[in-house]
Every structure is written in structure tokens, then in C-alpha cells.
Amino acid sequence: MKKLNIILLMFLIPALGFGQLYTRKEIKIPDIPGYLTLKCDLHMHTVFSDGNVWPTVRADEAWREGLDVFAISDHVEYQPHKEDITTGIGRSYEIAKPRADELGLMIIRAAEITRDMPPGHFNVLFLDSISALYKDNFWQAIQAAVDQDAFIFWNHPGWRQPDEIPIWYDEHSRLYDEGHMHGMEIVNERSYYPLAHQWCLEKNITMLGNSDIHNPTGMDIDFAEGAHRAITLVFAEKFTEESVKEALVKGRTAVYYKDMLMGKQEFLKPIFEKSVNIANRSVELGPGETFNLQVTNNSEVPFILEAAEGEKDIFYQENVTLYPGRTSIIRIRSKQIAEPGIHTYTLRFVVSNLLTGVETGLPVELKFKAKIVD
């Protein structure tokens, strides 16, 4: 019997290890009306350029970390492992795609056009041929991407600039004026570029945030402390490459970075509204009485609320944080002069970590009904 137990244990331990390895942490940010909220990382590297992992590892990491879409964008011009990895960079997509398909992920064929600043580095997505980008001249490489109807975005615009503050050069004006500056990273890895954020808003350029990961993600991201990679939220009609491209071209994106979301109000507001639920929308209280409004945040993003102009008949907390996956209390007190009857009250806040502008939080409202009794 003891021998049998040992044999069973020998089979059980590997099985337990296998089960632990293949688990997926979903990113709890809801779909919004009319669109799927796809979690995307569109800038990463493998050993086929200057990364330190095999392409299939990128697919496994993407699945485990809750992504829906990813792009391996190995450098066209910079391949430090080329003495050992002798095939072209397009091979990384070919190796990763079967694994991505097996895991139900979308992988986009991509590459990074890599030049000194200016003009810098540019990712090109939805390619038919990566080898067509091998050009001595930057503008010829961009034209080769344009000829394939690629989506082109400026990577880490603060790269190698003093204090990581981006500089808009003549080369960028030419790209923009010719209609080839489709997107821009306002977040790259651990860096946020407020000026790039402002440019995207002013010039109607699609906002992106990506990891630009080179090492295994577990080496660079402290998952045990709740950290996550920077990602782009793409609001697509369907889970297809065509829908993702259409959403990127039309600027239907937001950026998830640390505990912040950055994007247009038309996308951030429904994320907040779909994430938040008020348990007690109807209450009864007398003048001067206090009650607790219970608000649940079903997303994984904390919502840091700062009170805006309030209702005239009630007092409520000026600052409150709606923690992820928890129910928080907002203390409310009616004024002594509150008129009897049934009233609908609106609590107005600004969510300071949901940025619709560089220093502009998302305005939101929480509504409830109260029966004021004598």
C-alpha cells in the first residue's frame, strides 16, 4: 500500500505543477457598449532581434497575463544575435503564430523600423512582408510599410531625450503631414510621456501604451506586488484582425498603465459606468441624518474619486477610493433644511486616475434616491 501511494504521488506532483503553470489572470476591465475591450501589447521583442526569449514564450506570457492581442515587433535594422539566429526577423511571427492560435490569441505581424533620433523608432503593424522593410533609407522603409497599408506608430518618443521629454522634429512633421503618423506611444514600459499624450489629443493621433519587453516578463515585472505590463485597450467591434486595425485607425484606444487609464472620455466613462454598482440606490432618512452609500468596483482598476460641485441638500465625502473588487462606503448626510419627499441626488466626482487629458480627470456621477422624512 505504501509503495502504491508513492507511485501515485510521483504522478500527482508533475500534474499539480502542470496545472499551476497554465493559469490565466484575466484583466478585469469591461467591454463597453458596442465594442469589445481587447487587451493588447503591440510592442515586444524576441531573440530574433535584441530580446532574450523564444517567440513561443511571448505567446505563453500574453495568455497567462490576460492579453487578447499581441505583436512581436523585432527590430528590422538591429539584430545582435544574427550570428546565432541566421533567419530573418519575420520568422518570429511564424514560430509564435501556431502557439497563439492554440491559446486563442491574436498575433499581428509587425516589425520595428529602427533609426537614430531623429526620427527614432517606429512600429509597423498588419504587414504582409517584413523583408520588404529592409531599406537603407528611412523614408523608403516607411514607404514599404505604407505600400502594405500598415498602421505606423512612433515608439517611446522621449527615448534618448533630456529628462525623457519628447522633441518634435521636422521628420515627424513630414510623417504627420503625409498621413503616416497614425499612432504614438504615450507609455512605453515604465515611462509616461505627458507631452506625447498632449500631441495625440491635439493632432488626433491614436494613443498607445506597450511593454517593449525584451526579457521574460517575470524578470522585469513584479507580479507578486500586483504590477502589470503597460497595455493598449482597443475597442473593437469584433475579435478579428480587421476590427482591431479599424479601431486603431479610428483612434478607439485607451492606455492601462500602473493604476491609471488614459484615453478619451467617450471610452473611459463607459468603463467606469460598467465597472461600478451601487447596492442601495434608494434610502430613507430624516433631516441631518447620515447613511452609507455602498459602491462596488468590479474592475481591477482603483477609482480615486475627488468631489466636484455637489448637491445643495446633502453633504458627502470629498475624497474616496473605490478599490478593485471591493465595496466601498461613501458617507452621506442630509442637511437640516432638506425638504421632505422623494428626491434624486447626484454625487459629482472627478476620477483623478482616469485621465482624459494630461492633467484632467474623468468627471462622473453617482445617483441615488432618498425619501426625506420629518
Short mmCIF file of C-alpha atoms in Angstrom, two decimals:
data_model
loop_
_atom_site.label_atom_id
_atom_site.label_comp_id
_atom_site.label_asym_id
_atom_site.label_seq_id
_atom_site.Cartn_x
_atom_site.Cartn_y
_atom_site.Cartn_z
CA MET A 1 0.00 0.00 0.00
CA LYS A 2 2.82 2.38 0.91
CA LYS A 3 4.53 1.61 -2.40
CA LEU A 4 1.28 2.34 -4.28
CA ASN A 5 0.93 5.71 -2.53
CA ILE A 6 4.47 6.66 -3.52
CA ILE A 7 3.78 5.77 -7.16
CA LEU A 8 0.58 7.82 -7.15
CA LEU A 9 2.42 10.75 -5.60
CA MET A 10 5.07 10.60 -8.34
CA PHE A 11 2.35 11.12 -10.95
CA LEU A 12 0.43 13.69 -8.90
CA ILE A 13 3.29 16.14 -8.32
CA PRO A 14 4.01 16.76 -12.04
CA ALA A 15 0.29 17.07 -12.68
CA LEU A 16 -0.04 19.72 -10.00
CA GLY A 17 2.93 21.59 -11.41
CA PHE A 18 1.48 21.45 -14.92
CA GLY A 19 -1.83 22.82 -13.67
CA GLN A 20 -0.21 25.73 -11.88
CA LEU A 21 1.85 26.71 -14.91
CA TYR A 22 -1.08 27.12 -17.28
CA THR A 23 -3.37 29.54 -15.50
CA ARG A 24 -4.59 32.82 -16.91
CA LYS A 25 -5.16 36.02 -14.95
CA GLU A 26 -7.96 37.91 -16.62
CA ILE A 27 -7.63 41.68 -16.88
CA LYS A 28 -10.88 42.88 -15.35
CA ILE A 29 -11.75 45.87 -17.49
CA PRO A 30 -15.24 45.56 -19.00
CA ASP A 31 -16.46 45.74 -22.56
CA ILE A 32 -18.23 48.98 -23.40
CA PRO A 33 -21.48 49.43 -25.35
CA GLY A 34 -20.94 48.45 -28.97
CA TYR A 35 -17.35 47.31 -28.53
CA LEU A 36 -15.17 44.59 -27.10
CA THR A 37 -12.40 45.86 -24.83
CA LEU A 38 -9.39 43.96 -26.16
CA LYS A 39 -6.24 43.93 -24.07
CA CYS A 40 -3.24 44.39 -26.35
CA ASP A 41 0.54 44.68 -26.22
CA LEU A 42 1.78 45.77 -29.63
CA HIS A 43 5.50 46.18 -28.96
CA MET A 44 7.76 43.36 -27.76
CA HIS A 45 10.94 41.56 -28.80
CA THR A 46 12.44 38.09 -29.11
CA VAL A 47 15.87 36.59 -29.79
CA PHE A 48 15.29 37.38 -33.47
CA SER A 49 16.36 40.94 -32.64
CA ASP A 50 17.54 42.10 -29.20
CA GLY A 51 15.12 40.18 -26.99
CA ASN A 52 16.03 37.30 -24.71
CA VAL A 53 13.19 34.82 -25.26
CA TRP A 54 11.97 32.45 -27.95
CA PRO A 55 8.82 33.63 -29.81
CA THR A 56 6.52 30.99 -28.32
CA VAL A 57 7.34 32.34 -24.86
CA ARG A 58 5.75 35.65 -25.84
CA ALA A 59 2.52 33.83 -26.68
CA ASP A 60 2.54 31.95 -23.37
CA GLU A 61 3.22 35.14 -21.39
CA ALA A 62 0.48 37.01 -23.24
CA TRP A 63 -2.06 34.30 -22.43
CA ARG A 64 -1.08 33.97 -18.77
CA GLU A 65 -1.22 37.75 -18.28
CA GLY A 66 -4.70 38.15 -19.74
CA LEU A 67 -3.94 39.62 -23.16
CA ASP A 68 -6.14 39.11 -26.19
CA VAL A 69 -3.85 40.52 -28.89
CA PHE A 70 -0.09 40.89 -29.19
CA ALA A 71 2.54 41.80 -31.76
CA ILE A 72 6.17 40.75 -31.86
CA SER A 73 7.95 43.76 -33.33
CA ASP A 74 11.57 42.73 -33.70
CA HIS A 75 13.99 45.38 -34.97
CA VAL A 76 14.49 45.46 -38.72
CA GLU A 77 17.95 47.03 -38.56
CA TYR A 78 19.26 45.83 -35.19
CA GLN A 79 19.87 42.10 -34.72
CA PRO A 80 22.67 41.47 -32.20
CA HIS A 81 22.03 37.69 -32.23
CA LYS A 82 22.35 37.34 -36.00
CA GLU A 83 25.48 35.16 -35.80
CA ASP A 84 23.41 32.56 -33.95
CA ILE A 85 19.92 33.35 -35.28
CA THR A 86 20.54 33.36 -39.00
CA THR A 87 16.99 33.57 -40.37
CA GLY A 88 15.14 36.87 -40.87
CA ILE A 89 13.08 38.60 -38.20
CA GLY A 90 9.86 37.56 -39.92
CA ARG A 91 10.49 34.08 -38.58
CA SER A 92 9.49 35.13 -35.04
CA TYR A 93 5.88 35.64 -36.17
CA GLU A 94 5.85 32.29 -37.98
CA ILE A 95 7.09 30.49 -34.87
CA ALA A 96 4.73 32.25 -32.44
CA LYS A 97 1.54 32.07 -34.51
CA PRO A 98 0.71 28.36 -34.06
CA ARG A 99 1.10 28.74 -30.30
CA ALA A 100 -1.02 31.91 -30.32
CA ASP A 101 -3.70 30.12 -32.33
CA GLU A 102 -3.66 27.21 -29.88
CA LEU A 103 -4.21 29.63 -26.97
CA GLY A 104 -6.96 31.59 -28.73
CA LEU A 105 -4.86 34.74 -29.05
CA MET A 106 -4.49 37.09 -31.98
CA ILE A 107 -0.93 37.79 -33.13
CA ILE A 108 -0.31 40.65 -35.55
CA ARG A 109 2.59 40.55 -37.99
CA ALA A 110 4.79 43.52 -37.11
CA ALA A 111 8.30 44.96 -37.05
CA GLU A 112 10.17 47.95 -35.65
CA ILE A 113 11.87 50.34 -38.07
CA THR A 114 14.90 51.36 -36.03
CA ARG A 115 16.82 54.58 -36.68
CA ASP A 116 18.66 57.11 -34.55
CA MET A 117 16.74 60.13 -33.27
CA PRO A 118 15.52 61.87 -35.30
CA PRO A 119 13.32 60.25 -36.46
CA GLY A 120 13.62 57.38 -33.94
CA HIS A 121 11.85 54.03 -33.82
CA PHE A 122 8.51 53.20 -35.45
CA ASN A 123 6.39 50.09 -35.17
CA VAL A 124 4.52 48.96 -38.25
CA LEU A 125 1.58 46.57 -37.88
CA PHE A 126 -0.51 44.37 -40.20
CA LEU A 127 2.34 43.61 -42.59
CA ASP A 128 2.31 41.15 -45.46
CA SER A 129 6.09 41.13 -45.84
CA ILE A 130 8.62 42.14 -43.20
CA SER A 131 11.55 41.62 -45.57
CA ALA A 132 10.22 44.47 -47.74
CA LEU A 133 11.23 46.87 -44.95
CA TYR A 134 14.96 46.18 -45.40
CA LYS A 135 15.93 49.56 -46.86
CA ASP A 136 18.99 51.75 -46.37
CA ASN A 137 16.84 54.87 -46.37
CA PHE A 138 14.31 55.53 -43.57
CA TRP A 139 11.74 57.05 -45.92
CA GLN A 140 11.98 54.06 -48.24
CA ALA A 141 11.30 51.76 -45.29
CA ILE A 142 8.27 53.84 -44.29
CA GLN A 143 7.03 53.77 -47.88
CA ALA A 144 7.38 49.99 -47.92
CA ALA A 145 5.11 49.89 -44.85
CA VAL A 146 2.67 52.35 -46.42
CA ASP A 147 2.53 50.19 -49.55
CA GLN A 148 1.30 47.35 -47.33
CA ASP A 149 -1.36 49.58 -45.73
CA ALA A 150 0.39 49.20 -42.37
CA PHE A 151 -0.55 51.01 -39.17
CA ILE A 152 2.50 53.08 -38.18
CA PHE A 153 3.22 54.46 -34.72
CA TRP A 154 6.08 56.32 -33.06
CA ASN A 155 7.72 54.32 -30.29
CA HIS A 156 8.96 55.79 -26.98
CA PRO A 157 9.11 59.41 -28.26
CA GLY A 158 11.09 60.53 -25.21
CA TRP A 159 13.83 57.98 -25.89
CA ARG A 160 17.35 59.43 -25.53
CA GLN A 161 16.00 62.92 -24.86
CA PRO A 162 16.88 65.00 -21.76
CA ASP A 163 14.50 64.03 -18.93
CA GLU A 164 12.66 61.82 -21.46
CA ILE A 165 10.81 64.87 -22.80
CA PRO A 166 9.89 64.23 -26.46
CA ILE A 167 11.03 66.58 -29.21
CA TRP A 168 9.01 67.01 -32.38
CA TYR A 169 11.49 67.21 -35.26
CA ASP A 170 11.00 68.13 -38.92
CA GLU A 171 10.98 64.43 -39.75
CA HIS A 172 7.93 63.97 -37.54
CA SER A 173 6.17 66.89 -39.21
CA ARG A 174 6.77 65.27 -42.57
CA LEU A 175 5.43 61.92 -41.37
CA TYR A 176 2.38 63.59 -39.86
CA ASP A 177 1.71 65.85 -42.85
CA GLU A 178 1.96 62.91 -45.25
CA GLY A 179 -0.56 60.97 -43.15
CA HIS A 180 1.87 58.31 -41.93
CA MET A 181 1.94 59.17 -38.19
CA HIS A 182 -1.03 57.01 -37.26
CA GLY A 183 -0.23 56.41 -33.60
CA MET A 184 2.16 57.25 -30.78
CA GLU A 185 3.21 55.57 -27.57
CA ILE A 186 2.29 57.79 -24.66
CA VAL A 187 3.53 54.98 -22.41
CA ASN A 188 6.47 52.69 -23.08
CA GLU A 189 7.45 50.15 -20.44
CA ARG A 190 7.80 52.26 -17.25
CA SER A 191 7.79 55.69 -18.92
CA TYR A 192 4.81 58.00 -19.40
CA TYR A 193 5.23 60.93 -21.80
CA PRO A 194 2.76 63.71 -20.95
CA LEU A 195 3.82 65.79 -23.96
CA ALA A 196 3.19 62.87 -26.30
CA HIS A 197 -0.21 62.46 -24.64
CA GLN A 198 -0.95 66.11 -25.40
CA TRP A 199 0.19 65.75 -29.01
CA CYS A 200 -2.15 62.80 -29.51
CA LEU A 201 -5.09 64.86 -28.27
CA GLU A 202 -4.20 67.95 -30.31
CA LYS A 203 -3.30 66.16 -33.54
CA ASN A 204 -5.85 63.31 -33.35
CA ILE A 205 -3.14 60.65 -33.18
CA THR A 206 -4.03 57.23 -31.77
CA MET A 207 -2.73 56.70 -28.22
CA LEU A 208 -0.86 53.51 -27.37
CA GLY A 209 0.86 52.02 -24.35
CA ASN A 210 3.08 48.96 -24.64
CA SER A 211 5.61 46.94 -22.68
CA ASP A 212 8.51 46.95 -25.17
CA ILE A 213 9.54 43.85 -23.25
CA HIS A 214 12.92 42.25 -24.02
CA ASN A 215 13.45 39.90 -21.06
CA PRO A 216 10.99 37.29 -19.80
CA THR A 217 8.18 39.36 -18.29
CA GLY A 218 8.68 37.79 -14.87
CA MET A 219 12.17 39.30 -14.72
CA ASP A 220 11.01 42.87 -15.34
CA ILE A 221 7.51 42.97 -13.82
CA ASP A 222 6.86 42.30 -10.12
CA PHE A 223 3.65 40.31 -10.41
CA ALA A 224 3.80 39.36 -6.72
CA GLU A 225 3.30 43.04 -5.86
CA GLY A 226 0.37 43.38 -8.27
CA ALA A 227 2.30 45.05 -11.08
CA HIS A 228 1.31 44.55 -14.71
CA ARG A 229 2.71 45.37 -18.11
CA ALA A 230 1.64 48.57 -19.86
CA ILE A 231 -1.04 47.72 -22.43
CA THR A 232 -3.30 49.29 -25.01
CA LEU A 233 -7.05 48.79 -24.70
CA VAL A 234 -8.51 48.53 -28.19
CA PHE A 235 -12.27 48.98 -28.55
CA ALA A 236 -13.10 46.72 -31.47
CA GLU A 237 -16.42 45.63 -32.92
CA LYS A 238 -15.25 42.02 -33.29
CA PHE A 239 -12.34 39.80 -32.34
CA THR A 240 -10.80 39.95 -35.80
CA GLU A 241 -7.64 41.49 -37.19
CA GLU A 242 -9.73 43.71 -39.45
CA SER A 243 -11.71 45.06 -36.49
CA VAL A 244 -8.56 45.70 -34.45
CA LYS A 245 -7.00 47.59 -37.33
CA GLU A 246 -10.17 49.63 -37.88
CA ALA A 247 -10.26 50.57 -34.19
CA LEU A 248 -6.60 51.62 -34.21
CA VAL A 249 -7.03 53.71 -37.34
CA LYS A 250 -10.07 55.45 -35.86
CA GLY A 251 -8.38 56.08 -32.52
CA ARG A 252 -10.60 53.84 -30.37
CA THR A 253 -7.97 53.11 -27.74
CA ALA A 254 -7.02 53.77 -24.14
CA VAL A 255 -3.85 53.05 -22.20
CA TYR A 256 -3.66 50.99 -18.99
CA TYR A 257 -0.53 51.98 -17.08
CA LYS A 258 0.10 51.24 -13.40
CA ASP A 259 -3.20 52.24 -11.69
CA MET A 260 -4.21 54.67 -14.43
CA LEU A 261 -6.34 54.64 -17.54
CA MET A 262 -5.70 57.28 -20.19
CA GLY A 263 -7.98 57.92 -23.12
CA LYS A 264 -10.89 59.89 -24.49
CA GLN A 265 -13.89 60.50 -22.26
CA GLU A 266 -16.16 58.62 -24.65
CA PHE A 267 -14.27 55.40 -23.78
CA LEU A 268 -13.27 55.93 -20.15
CA LYS A 269 -16.74 56.95 -18.99
CA PRO A 270 -18.47 53.70 -20.04
CA ILE A 271 -15.61 51.70 -18.50
CA PHE A 272 -16.31 53.42 -15.19
CA GLU A 273 -20.08 53.06 -15.50
CA LYS A 274 -19.88 49.36 -16.42
CA SER A 275 -17.48 48.71 -13.53
CA VAL A 276 -19.40 50.41 -10.72
CA ASN A 277 -22.55 49.20 -9.00
CA ILE A 278 -24.48 50.95 -6.20
CA ALA A 279 -26.06 48.48 -3.79
CA ASN A 280 -28.52 50.82 -2.05
CA ARG A 281 -29.85 53.27 -4.61
CA SER A 282 -32.97 54.02 -2.54
CA VAL A 283 -32.81 55.09 1.11
CA GLU A 284 -34.95 56.80 3.73
CA LEU A 285 -33.59 59.35 6.20
CA GLY A 286 -34.54 62.39 8.16
CA PRO A 287 -33.00 65.88 8.07
CA GLY A 288 -29.46 65.79 9.45
CA GLU A 289 -29.23 62.00 9.37
CA THR A 290 -26.29 60.06 7.92
CA PHE A 291 -26.19 56.91 5.83
CA ASN A 292 -23.63 54.82 3.95
CA LEU A 293 -23.86 54.56 0.18
CA GLN A 294 -22.31 51.20 -0.77
CA VAL A 295 -20.46 51.25 -4.09
CA THR A 296 -18.81 48.18 -5.63
CA ASN A 297 -15.94 48.38 -8.11
CA ASN A 298 -15.97 45.23 -10.24
CA SER A 299 -12.89 46.17 -12.27
CA GLU A 300 -9.22 45.71 -11.38
CA VAL A 301 -8.50 49.45 -11.61
CA PRO A 302 -8.87 51.54 -8.44
CA PHE A 303 -11.03 54.62 -8.94
CA ILE A 304 -9.74 57.62 -6.97
CA LEU A 305 -12.69 60.00 -6.58
CA GLU A 306 -12.41 63.68 -5.74
CA ALA A 307 -15.65 65.54 -5.07
CA ALA A 308 -16.77 68.15 -7.58
CA GLU A 309 -19.64 70.62 -7.10
CA GLY A 310 -22.22 68.80 -5.01
CA GLU A 311 -25.93 68.72 -4.23
CA LYS A 312 -27.33 71.61 -2.22
CA ASP A 313 -29.33 69.45 0.25
CA ILE A 314 -26.67 66.89 1.24
CA PHE A 315 -23.06 66.63 2.38
CA TYR A 316 -20.81 63.82 1.17
CA GLN A 317 -17.17 62.76 1.36
CA GLU A 318 -14.76 64.88 -0.62
CA ASN A 319 -12.34 62.02 -1.33
CA VAL A 320 -12.93 58.30 -1.61
CA THR A 321 -11.17 55.41 -3.34
CA LEU A 322 -13.19 52.61 -4.89
CA TYR A 323 -10.81 49.70 -4.51
CA PRO A 324 -10.72 46.91 -7.13
CA GLY A 325 -13.06 44.02 -6.46
CA ARG A 326 -14.38 45.60 -3.26
CA THR A 327 -17.36 47.50 -1.94
CA SER A 328 -16.57 50.94 -0.55
CA ILE A 329 -18.69 53.26 1.59
CA ILE A 330 -19.40 56.89 0.77
CA ARG A 331 -20.69 58.73 3.85
CA ILE A 332 -23.65 60.99 3.11
CA ARG A 333 -25.58 63.31 5.42
CA SER A 334 -28.73 65.25 4.63
CA LYS A 335 -28.90 68.89 5.65
CA GLN A 336 -31.24 70.04 8.41
CA ILE A 337 -33.13 72.13 5.86
CA ALA A 338 -33.74 69.24 3.47
CA GLU A 339 -37.31 69.27 2.20
CA PRO A 340 -39.46 66.19 2.90
CA GLY A 341 -40.30 63.98 -0.08
CA ILE A 342 -38.59 61.70 -2.57
CA HIS A 343 -35.54 63.23 -4.21
CA THR A 344 -32.96 62.02 -6.72
CA TYR A 345 -29.48 63.11 -5.71
CA THR A 346 -26.40 63.22 -7.90
CA LEU A 347 -22.93 62.91 -6.40
CA ARG A 348 -20.41 64.51 -8.71
CA PHE A 349 -16.78 63.41 -8.68
CA VAL A 350 -13.65 63.58 -10.78
CA VAL A 351 -11.77 60.27 -11.13
CA SER A 352 -8.23 61.58 -10.84
CA ASN A 353 -6.53 58.43 -12.17
CA LEU A 354 -8.71 58.15 -15.28
CA LEU A 355 -7.12 60.79 -17.47
CA THR A 356 -8.99 62.33 -20.37
CA GLY A 357 -6.18 64.88 -20.67
CA VAL A 358 -2.67 65.24 -19.33
CA GLU A 359 -3.89 66.63 -16.00
CA THR A 360 -7.63 66.21 -16.48
CA GLY A 361 -9.57 63.53 -14.64
CA LEU A 362 -12.80 61.94 -15.79
CA PRO A 363 -15.99 63.61 -14.47
CA VAL A 364 -18.51 61.04 -13.21
CA GLU A 365 -21.85 60.96 -11.42
CA LEU A 366 -23.31 58.56 -8.87
CA LYS A 367 -27.08 58.80 -8.47
CA PHE A 368 -29.40 57.58 -5.71
CA LYS A 369 -32.91 58.27 -4.43
CA ALA A 370 -33.68 59.35 -0.88
CA LYS A 371 -37.01 59.71 0.86
CA ILE A 372 -36.61 62.60 3.28
CA VAL A 373 -38.98 62.23 6.23
CA ASP A 374 -39.81 64.64 9.04
#
